[in-house]
XYZ file of C-alpha atoms in Angstrom:
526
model
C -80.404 57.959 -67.433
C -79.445 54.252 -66.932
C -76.518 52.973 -65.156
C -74.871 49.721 -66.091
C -74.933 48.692 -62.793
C -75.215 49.850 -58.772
C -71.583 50.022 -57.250
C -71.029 47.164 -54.815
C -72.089 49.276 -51.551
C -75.341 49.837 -52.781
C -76.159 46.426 -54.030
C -74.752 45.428 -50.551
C -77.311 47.716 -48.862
C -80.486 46.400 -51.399
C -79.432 42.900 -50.604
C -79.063 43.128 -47.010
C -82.848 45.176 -46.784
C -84.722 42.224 -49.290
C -82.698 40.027 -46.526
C -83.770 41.733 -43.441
C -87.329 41.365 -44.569
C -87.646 37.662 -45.919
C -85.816 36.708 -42.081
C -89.066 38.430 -40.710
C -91.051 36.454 -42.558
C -89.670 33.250 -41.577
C -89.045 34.566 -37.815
C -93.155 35.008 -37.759
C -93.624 31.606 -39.575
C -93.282 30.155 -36.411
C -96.325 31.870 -35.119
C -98.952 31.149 -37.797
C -100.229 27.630 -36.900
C -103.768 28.963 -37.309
C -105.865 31.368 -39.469
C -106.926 33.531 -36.963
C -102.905 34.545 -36.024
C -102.487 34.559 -39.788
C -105.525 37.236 -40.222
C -105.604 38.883 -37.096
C -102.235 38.255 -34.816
C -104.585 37.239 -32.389
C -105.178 40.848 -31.709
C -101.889 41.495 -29.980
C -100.266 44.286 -31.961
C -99.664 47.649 -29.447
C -101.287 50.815 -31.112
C -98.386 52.444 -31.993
C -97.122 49.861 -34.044
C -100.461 49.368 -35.711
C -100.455 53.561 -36.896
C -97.148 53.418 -38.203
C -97.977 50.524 -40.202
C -101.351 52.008 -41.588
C -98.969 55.175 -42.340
C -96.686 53.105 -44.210
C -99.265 51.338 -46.489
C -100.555 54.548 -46.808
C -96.843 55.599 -48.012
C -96.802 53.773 -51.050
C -94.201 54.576 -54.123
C -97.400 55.637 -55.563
C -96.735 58.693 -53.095
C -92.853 58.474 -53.284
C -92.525 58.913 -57.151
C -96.150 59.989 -57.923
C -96.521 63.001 -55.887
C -92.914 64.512 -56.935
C -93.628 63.939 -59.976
C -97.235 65.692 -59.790
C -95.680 68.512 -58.131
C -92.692 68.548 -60.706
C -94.887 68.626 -64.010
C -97.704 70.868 -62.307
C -98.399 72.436 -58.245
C -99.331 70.754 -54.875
C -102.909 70.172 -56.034
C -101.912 65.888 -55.147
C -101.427 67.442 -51.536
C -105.150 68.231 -50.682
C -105.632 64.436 -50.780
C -103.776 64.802 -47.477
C -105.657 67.226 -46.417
C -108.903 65.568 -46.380
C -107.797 62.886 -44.432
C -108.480 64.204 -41.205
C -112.148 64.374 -41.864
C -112.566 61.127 -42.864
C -110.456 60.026 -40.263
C -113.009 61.525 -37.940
C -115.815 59.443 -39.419
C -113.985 56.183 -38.702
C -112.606 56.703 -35.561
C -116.333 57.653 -34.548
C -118.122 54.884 -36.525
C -116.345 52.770 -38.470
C -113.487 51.486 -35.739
C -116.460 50.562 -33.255
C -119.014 49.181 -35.495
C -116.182 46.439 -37.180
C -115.180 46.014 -33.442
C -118.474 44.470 -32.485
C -119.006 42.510 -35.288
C -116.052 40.661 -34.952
C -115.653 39.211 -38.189
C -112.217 39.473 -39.480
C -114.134 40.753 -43.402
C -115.092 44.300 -43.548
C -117.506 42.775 -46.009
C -119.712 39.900 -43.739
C -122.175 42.129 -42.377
C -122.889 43.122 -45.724
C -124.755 40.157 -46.076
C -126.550 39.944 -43.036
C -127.854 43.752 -44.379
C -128.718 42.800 -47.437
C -128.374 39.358 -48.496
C -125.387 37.257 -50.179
C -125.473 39.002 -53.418
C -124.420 42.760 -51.522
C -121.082 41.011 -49.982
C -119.711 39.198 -53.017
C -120.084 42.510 -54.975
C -118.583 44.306 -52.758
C -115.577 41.486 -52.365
C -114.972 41.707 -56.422
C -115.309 45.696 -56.423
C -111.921 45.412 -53.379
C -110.397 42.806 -55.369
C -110.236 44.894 -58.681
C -109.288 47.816 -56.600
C -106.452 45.705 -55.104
C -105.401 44.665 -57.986
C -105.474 48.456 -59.240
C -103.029 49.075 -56.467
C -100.894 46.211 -56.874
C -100.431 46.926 -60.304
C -99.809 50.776 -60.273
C -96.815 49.765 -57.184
C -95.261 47.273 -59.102
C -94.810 49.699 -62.149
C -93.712 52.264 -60.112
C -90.554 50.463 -58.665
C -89.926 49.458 -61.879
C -89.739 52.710 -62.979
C -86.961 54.262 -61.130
C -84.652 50.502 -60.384
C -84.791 50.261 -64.691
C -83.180 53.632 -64.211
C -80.611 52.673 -61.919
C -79.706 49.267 -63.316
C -80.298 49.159 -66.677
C -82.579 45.503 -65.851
C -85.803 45.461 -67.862
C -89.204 46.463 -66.150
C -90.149 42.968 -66.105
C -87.510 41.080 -64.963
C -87.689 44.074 -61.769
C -91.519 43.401 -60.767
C -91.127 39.768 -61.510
C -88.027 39.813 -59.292
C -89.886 41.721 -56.265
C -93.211 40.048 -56.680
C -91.364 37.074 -55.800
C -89.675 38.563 -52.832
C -92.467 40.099 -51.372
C -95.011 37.038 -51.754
C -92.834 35.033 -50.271
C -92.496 36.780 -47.010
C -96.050 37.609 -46.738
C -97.041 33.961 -47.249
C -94.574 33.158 -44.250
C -95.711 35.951 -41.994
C -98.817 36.664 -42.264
C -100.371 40.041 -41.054
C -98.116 40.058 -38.013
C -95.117 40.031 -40.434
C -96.867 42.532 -42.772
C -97.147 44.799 -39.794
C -93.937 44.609 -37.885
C -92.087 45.121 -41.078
C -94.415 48.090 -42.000
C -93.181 49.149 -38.642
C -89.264 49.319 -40.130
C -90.583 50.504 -43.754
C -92.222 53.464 -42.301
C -89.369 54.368 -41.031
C -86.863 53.557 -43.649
C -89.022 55.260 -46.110
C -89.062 58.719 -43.806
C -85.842 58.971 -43.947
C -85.603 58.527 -47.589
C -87.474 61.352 -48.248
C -85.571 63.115 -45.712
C -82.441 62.696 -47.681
C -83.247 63.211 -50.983
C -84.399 66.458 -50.266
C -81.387 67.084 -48.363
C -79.132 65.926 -51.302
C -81.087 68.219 -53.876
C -80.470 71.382 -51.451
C -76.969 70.771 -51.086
C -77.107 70.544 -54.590
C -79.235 73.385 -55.825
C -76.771 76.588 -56.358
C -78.528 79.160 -53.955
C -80.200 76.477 -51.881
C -83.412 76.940 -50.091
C -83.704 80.467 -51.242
C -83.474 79.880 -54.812
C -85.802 76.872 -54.708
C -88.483 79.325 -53.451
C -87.438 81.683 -55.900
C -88.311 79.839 -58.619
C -91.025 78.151 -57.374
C -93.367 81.508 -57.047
C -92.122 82.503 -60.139
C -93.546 79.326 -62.125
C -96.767 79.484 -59.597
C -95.247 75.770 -58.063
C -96.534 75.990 -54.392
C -100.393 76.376 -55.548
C -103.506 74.119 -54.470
C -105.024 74.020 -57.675
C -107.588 76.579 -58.661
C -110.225 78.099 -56.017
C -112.993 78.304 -58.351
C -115.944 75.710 -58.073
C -114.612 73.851 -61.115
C -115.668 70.246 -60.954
C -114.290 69.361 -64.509
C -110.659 69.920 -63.638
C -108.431 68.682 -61.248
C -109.610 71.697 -58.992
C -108.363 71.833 -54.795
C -112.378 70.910 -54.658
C -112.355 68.087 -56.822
C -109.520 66.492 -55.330
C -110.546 67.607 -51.564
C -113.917 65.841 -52.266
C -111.862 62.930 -54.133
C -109.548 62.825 -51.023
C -112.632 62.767 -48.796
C -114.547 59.668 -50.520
C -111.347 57.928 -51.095
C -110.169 57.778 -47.308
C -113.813 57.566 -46.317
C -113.284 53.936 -48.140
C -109.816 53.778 -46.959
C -110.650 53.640 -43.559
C -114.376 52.421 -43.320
C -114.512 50.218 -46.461
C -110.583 48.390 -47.331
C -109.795 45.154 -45.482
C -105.867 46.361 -45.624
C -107.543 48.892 -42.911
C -110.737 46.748 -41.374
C -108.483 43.852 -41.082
C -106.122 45.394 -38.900
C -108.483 47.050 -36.455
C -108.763 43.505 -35.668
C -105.391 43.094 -34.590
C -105.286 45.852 -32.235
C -105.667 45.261 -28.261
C -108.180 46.956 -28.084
C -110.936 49.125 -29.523
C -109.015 52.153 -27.966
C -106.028 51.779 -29.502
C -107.354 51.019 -32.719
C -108.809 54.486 -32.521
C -105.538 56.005 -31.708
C -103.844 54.302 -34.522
C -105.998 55.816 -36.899
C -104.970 59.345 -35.737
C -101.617 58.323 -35.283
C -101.151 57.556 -38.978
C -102.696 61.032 -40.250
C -100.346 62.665 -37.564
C -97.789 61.042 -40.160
C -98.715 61.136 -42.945
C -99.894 64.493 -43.944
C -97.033 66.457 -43.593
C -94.748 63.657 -45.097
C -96.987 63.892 -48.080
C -96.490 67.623 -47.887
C -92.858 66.967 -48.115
C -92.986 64.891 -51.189
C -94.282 67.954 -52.603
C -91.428 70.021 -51.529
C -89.393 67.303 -53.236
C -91.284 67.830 -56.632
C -90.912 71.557 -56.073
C -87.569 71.396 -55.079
C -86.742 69.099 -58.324
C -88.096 71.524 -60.332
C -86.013 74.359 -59.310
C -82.854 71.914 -59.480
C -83.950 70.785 -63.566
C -84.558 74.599 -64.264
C -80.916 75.732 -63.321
C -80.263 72.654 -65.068
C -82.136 72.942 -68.451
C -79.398 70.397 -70.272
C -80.866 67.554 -68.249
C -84.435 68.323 -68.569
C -83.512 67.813 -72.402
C -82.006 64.014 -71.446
C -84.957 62.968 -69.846
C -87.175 64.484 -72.944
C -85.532 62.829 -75.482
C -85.998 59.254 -73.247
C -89.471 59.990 -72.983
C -89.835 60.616 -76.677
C -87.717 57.395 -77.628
C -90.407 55.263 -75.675
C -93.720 56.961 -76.917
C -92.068 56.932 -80.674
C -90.450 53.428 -80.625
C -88.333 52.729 -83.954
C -88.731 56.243 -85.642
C -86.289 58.472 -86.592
C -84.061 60.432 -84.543
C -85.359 63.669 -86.020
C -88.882 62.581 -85.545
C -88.039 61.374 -81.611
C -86.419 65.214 -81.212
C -89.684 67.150 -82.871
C -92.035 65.462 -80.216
C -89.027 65.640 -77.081
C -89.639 69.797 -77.911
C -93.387 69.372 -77.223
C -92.691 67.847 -73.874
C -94.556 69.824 -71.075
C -93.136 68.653 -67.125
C -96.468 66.899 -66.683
C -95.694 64.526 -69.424
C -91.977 62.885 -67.439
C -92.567 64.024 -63.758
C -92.250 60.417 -62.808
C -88.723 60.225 -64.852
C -87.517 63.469 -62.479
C -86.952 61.038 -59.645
C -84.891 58.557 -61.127
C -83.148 60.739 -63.050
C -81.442 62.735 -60.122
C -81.100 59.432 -58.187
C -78.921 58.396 -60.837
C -76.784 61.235 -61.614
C -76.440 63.232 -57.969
C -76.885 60.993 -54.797
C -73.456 59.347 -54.201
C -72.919 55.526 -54.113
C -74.057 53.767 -50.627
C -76.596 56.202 -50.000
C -78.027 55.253 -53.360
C -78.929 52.210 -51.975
C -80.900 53.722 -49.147
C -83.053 55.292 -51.391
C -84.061 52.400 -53.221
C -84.255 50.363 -50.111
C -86.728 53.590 -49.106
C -88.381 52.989 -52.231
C -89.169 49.245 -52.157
C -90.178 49.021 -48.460
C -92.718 51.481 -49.990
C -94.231 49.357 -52.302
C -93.600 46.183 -50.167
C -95.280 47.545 -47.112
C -98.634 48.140 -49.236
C -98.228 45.225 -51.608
C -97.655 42.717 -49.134
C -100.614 44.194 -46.922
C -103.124 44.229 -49.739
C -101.668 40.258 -50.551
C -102.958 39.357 -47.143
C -106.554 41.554 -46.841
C -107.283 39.812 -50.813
C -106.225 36.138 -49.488
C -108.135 36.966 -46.665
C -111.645 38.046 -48.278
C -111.136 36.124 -51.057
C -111.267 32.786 -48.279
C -113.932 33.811 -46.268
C -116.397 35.746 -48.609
C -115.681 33.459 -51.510
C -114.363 30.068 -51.059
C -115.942 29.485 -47.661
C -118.810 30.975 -48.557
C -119.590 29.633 -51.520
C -117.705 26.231 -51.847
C -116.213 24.537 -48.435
C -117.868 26.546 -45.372
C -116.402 23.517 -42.901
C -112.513 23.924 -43.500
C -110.401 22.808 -40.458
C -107.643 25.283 -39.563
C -105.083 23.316 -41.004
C -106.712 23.479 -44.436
C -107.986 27.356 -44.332
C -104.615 27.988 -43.470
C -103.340 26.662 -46.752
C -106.536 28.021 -48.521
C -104.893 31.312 -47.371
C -101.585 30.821 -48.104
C -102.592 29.531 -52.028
C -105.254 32.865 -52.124
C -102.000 35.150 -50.942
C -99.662 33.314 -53.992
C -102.949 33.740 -56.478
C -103.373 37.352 -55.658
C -99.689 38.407 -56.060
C -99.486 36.784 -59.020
C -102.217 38.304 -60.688
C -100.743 41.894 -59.068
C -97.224 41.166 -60.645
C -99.557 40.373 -64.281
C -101.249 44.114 -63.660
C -98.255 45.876 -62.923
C -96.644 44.465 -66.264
C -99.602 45.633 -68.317
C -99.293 48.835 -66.648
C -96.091 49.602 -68.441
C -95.984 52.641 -70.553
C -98.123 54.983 -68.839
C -97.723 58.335 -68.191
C -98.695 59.356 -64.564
C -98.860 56.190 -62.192
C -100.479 58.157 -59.718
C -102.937 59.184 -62.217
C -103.358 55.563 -63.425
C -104.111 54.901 -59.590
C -106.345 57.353 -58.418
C -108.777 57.075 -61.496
C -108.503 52.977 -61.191
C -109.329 53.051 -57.535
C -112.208 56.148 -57.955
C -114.002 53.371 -60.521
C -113.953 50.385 -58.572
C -114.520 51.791 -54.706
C -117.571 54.262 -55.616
C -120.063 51.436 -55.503
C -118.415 49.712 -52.506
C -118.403 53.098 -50.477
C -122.066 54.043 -51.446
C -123.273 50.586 -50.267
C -121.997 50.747 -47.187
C -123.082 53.499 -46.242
C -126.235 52.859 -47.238
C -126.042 49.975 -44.910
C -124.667 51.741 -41.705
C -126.915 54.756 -42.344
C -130.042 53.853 -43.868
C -131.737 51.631 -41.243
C -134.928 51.543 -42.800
C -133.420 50.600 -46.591
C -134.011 46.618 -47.519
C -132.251 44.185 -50.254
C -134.389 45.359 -53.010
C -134.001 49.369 -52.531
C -130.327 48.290 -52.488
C -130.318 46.553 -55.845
C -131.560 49.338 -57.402
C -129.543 51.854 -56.024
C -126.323 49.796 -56.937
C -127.538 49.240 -60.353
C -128.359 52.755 -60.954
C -125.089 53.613 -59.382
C -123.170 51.373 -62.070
C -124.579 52.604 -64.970
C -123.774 56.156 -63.405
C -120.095 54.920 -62.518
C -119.808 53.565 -66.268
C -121.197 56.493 -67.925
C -119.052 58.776 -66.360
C -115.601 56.061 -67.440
C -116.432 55.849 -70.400
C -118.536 58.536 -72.075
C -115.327 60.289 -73.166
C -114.688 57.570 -75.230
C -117.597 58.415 -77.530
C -116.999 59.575 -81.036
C -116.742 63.783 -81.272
C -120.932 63.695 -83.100
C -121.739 62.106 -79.750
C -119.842 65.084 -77.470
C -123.280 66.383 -75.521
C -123.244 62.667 -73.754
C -119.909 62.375 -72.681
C -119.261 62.824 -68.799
C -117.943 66.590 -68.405
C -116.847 66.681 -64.981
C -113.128 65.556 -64.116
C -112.273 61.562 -63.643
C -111.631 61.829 -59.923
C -115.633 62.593 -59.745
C -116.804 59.634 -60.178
C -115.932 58.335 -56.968
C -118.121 61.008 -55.253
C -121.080 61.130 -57.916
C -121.306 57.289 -57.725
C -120.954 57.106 -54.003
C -123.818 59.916 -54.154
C -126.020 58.705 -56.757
C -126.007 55.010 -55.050
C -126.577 56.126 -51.278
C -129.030 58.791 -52.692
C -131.240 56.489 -54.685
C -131.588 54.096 -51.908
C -132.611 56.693 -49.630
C -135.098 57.842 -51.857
C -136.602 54.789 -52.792
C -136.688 53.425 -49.372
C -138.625 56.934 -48.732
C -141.585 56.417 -50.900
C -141.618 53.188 -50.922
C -142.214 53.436 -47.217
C -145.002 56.551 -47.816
C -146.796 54.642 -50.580
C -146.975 51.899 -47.805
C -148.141 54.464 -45.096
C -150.622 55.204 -47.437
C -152.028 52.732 -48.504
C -152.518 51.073 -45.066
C -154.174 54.266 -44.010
C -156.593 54.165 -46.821
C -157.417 50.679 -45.878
């Protein structure tokens, strides 16, 4: 699968991308004198530009090698993600978009504090920062997947290499730079996905046809099963999965808060929210047909499916024998080197120059959401933590360099988790369990907050306490030796954003409930 090295055209076309975007960067420097045009642009980014910018950060490799990949090893189950997005999109156009509006503050995580005291805002800060750092870590790994594939270069030295890149022009920038050049990614990153699956038609004898051919045969274009399973990766558990997950996206994430800030007005913030789902579900839908469309090109092609097997064996069985590496390549199923598929054909089918494109497609994925969740973790990490807690009366000169050390500090720590990520087998797996764990609690809060008027800082404590234990349990119950089975967590991974988004809003509800009655009560008594 590896090359010794890109032909000169395509390095050419890399180079001149990384360029394009490190020029923005220093073209915005200019701009960011302060920390409110660092944060918020001084709310002067148009709509339109703001929803193609979400889109793009929503249009992470994690989606451009993850979701063929899903679709290659199994069906379109990662699609209903997509299709819950609409409905959450709902809620925060209707709620979310005004409510962060009026308030102002540039943290989707202030008014937390004024709910229910100091200790509700710095949870939920660390609970986004692990979940950034999730993210981070999943992105990096995935563009080191498919560049070690097309130059040979170590996984390191690659995320190393773009970490670099990428913190440098978002230190410059700031989130005017992020967007504008989300603005170009988007784009770039379309029509990626656009030609890959153009290259893999041309390529596929009996074209379009054939790849629908074999796709009902092997049962490819499926949702996942109908049935109210909640302990596989049923079209219900990932629509409800979907559902919570935006639901945070949108009404919970800074990379998403943050920018309704930026907007020029509460209108248009609106329509950029709509604007992005406009894109973005049926471009995930057509990373899908990419998987599919893979998987009809590697079943005409069975030799190559064999290549990619035995690579996948050779890193799982490091330093074993070759007949040892062969017995467990047989065992193989698609699921277990989906994310290889992508790579693999980039490397062997799409002609030099336009190989280039594609991994220019493929990095202003990652960079567009890396470099966004760089700026939202400086960002909270100034004004929920170090403000907060240490220096409250920074000037602007010095909270700007507060938040362009927080932005170094954060993509450090990103490039760190997408090194230890190496090695794993689905990285959109890896992400979506990662990001269920960490967000539940932050999601359940919050809405405890917004709808709960009546709950107060004590109900809360115990709801988020019972909530973590809940979120825990359900982690890492399957861990437990086989005598223990009748504890461990039986439902499917992806729950455990829902049950402990559930379990925390539902306990503070309830609690707040009789608390209140006992109080009714008792005054009535007296």
């Amino acid at each position: 699968m590896r090359m010794k090295g890109l032909p000169a055209l395509d390095l050419a076309v890399i180079a001149v991308y990384l360029l394009a975007m490190l020029l923005v960067g220093f073209y915005f420097s200019r701009k960011n004198k302060n920390a409110d045009q660092f944060t918020k642009a001084s709310g002067s980014i148009p709509g339109w530009a703001l929803g193609i910018s979400i889109y793009a950060t929503f249009l992470s490799s994690n989606t451009f090698l993850g979701v063929p990949g899903k679709a290659f090893g199994t069906n379109w189950n990662a699609f209903v993600f997509s299709i819950s997005m609409p409905f959450a999109a709902w809620f925060a156009a209707k709620y979310f978009v005004p409510f962060y509006r009026r308030t102002g503050e540039v943290s989707a995580y202030t008014h937390l504090e004024h709910r229910f005291g100091a200790w509700a805002r710095t949870y939920a800060v660390v609970c986004f920062l692990l979940t950034q750092l999730a993210r981070m870590g999943s992105i990096f790994f995935g563009i080191a997947l498919s560049l070690q594939a097309l130059t040979g270069f170590s996984m390191k030295l690659i995320i190393l290499t773009m970490g670099i890149c990428i913190i440098i022009y978002t230190v410059l920038g700031g989130i005017e730079a992020v967007i504008w050049t989300e603005v170009v990614q988007g784009i770039i990153k379309t029509f990626g996905a656009l030609l890959i699956l153009y290259i893999i038609i041309t390529n596929m004898p009996g074209g379009v046809s054939r790849v629908i051919d074999i796709g009902q045969q092997d049962h490819k274009f499926g949702l996942g099963s109908m049935m109210p399973d909640l302990t596989t990766s049923s079209f219900w558990v990932v629509l409800l999965y979907g559902f919570f997950i935006n639901l945070n996206n949108f009404g919970m994430d800074q990379n998403y808060v943050q920018r309704y800030h930026t907007a020029a007005s509460g209108k248009q913030a609106v329509n950029s929210i709509w604007l992005c789902v406009i894109l973005y579900v049926p471009v995930s839908l057509l990373f899908c047909i990419i998987g599919s469309a893979l998987y009809a090109y590697y079943h005409v092609h069975p030799e190559l499916t064999e290549t990619i097997r035995q690579q996948v064996a050779t890193e799982r069985l490091p330093g074993v024998s070759a007949a040892e590496i062969a017995k467990m390549a047989a065992t193989l199923k698609p699921e277990d080197y989906g994310d290889k598929i992508m790579p693999n054909f980039m490397v062997t089918k799409i002609p030099a120059g336009l190989v280039g494109l594609i991994v220019s497609a493929i990095l202003s994925a990652a960079m567009s959401t890396i470099s966004s969740g760089m700026n939202a973790s400086a960002t909270v990490f100034s004004v929920d933590i170090y403000k907060r807690y240490f220096k409250p009366d920074l000037n602007e000169k010095k909270t700007l360099a507060l938040l362009h050390m927080a932005t170094i500090v954060v993509g450090v720590a990103g490039v760190a988790a997408g090194i230890a990520m190496i090695g794993v087998k689905s990285v959109l797996d890896v992400w979506w369990q990662l990001s269920g764990i960490f967000a539940g609690g932050m999601l359940g809060l919050f809405l405890l907050g917004i709808i709960s008027k009546r709950t107060r800082n004590h109900e809360a404590i115990i709801a988020i306490v019972i909530g973590i234990l809940v979120i825990l349990w359900m982690t890492l119950s399957p861990l437990l030796p086989e005598r223990y089975g009748m504890l461990r967590n039986q439902l499917h991974q992806n729950m455990v954003i829902v049950v402990g988004t559930l379990t925390i809003f539902l306990v503070g509800v309830l609690i707040t409930r009789f608390k209140r009655s006992g109080v009714a009560t008792t005054v009535t008594n007296s």
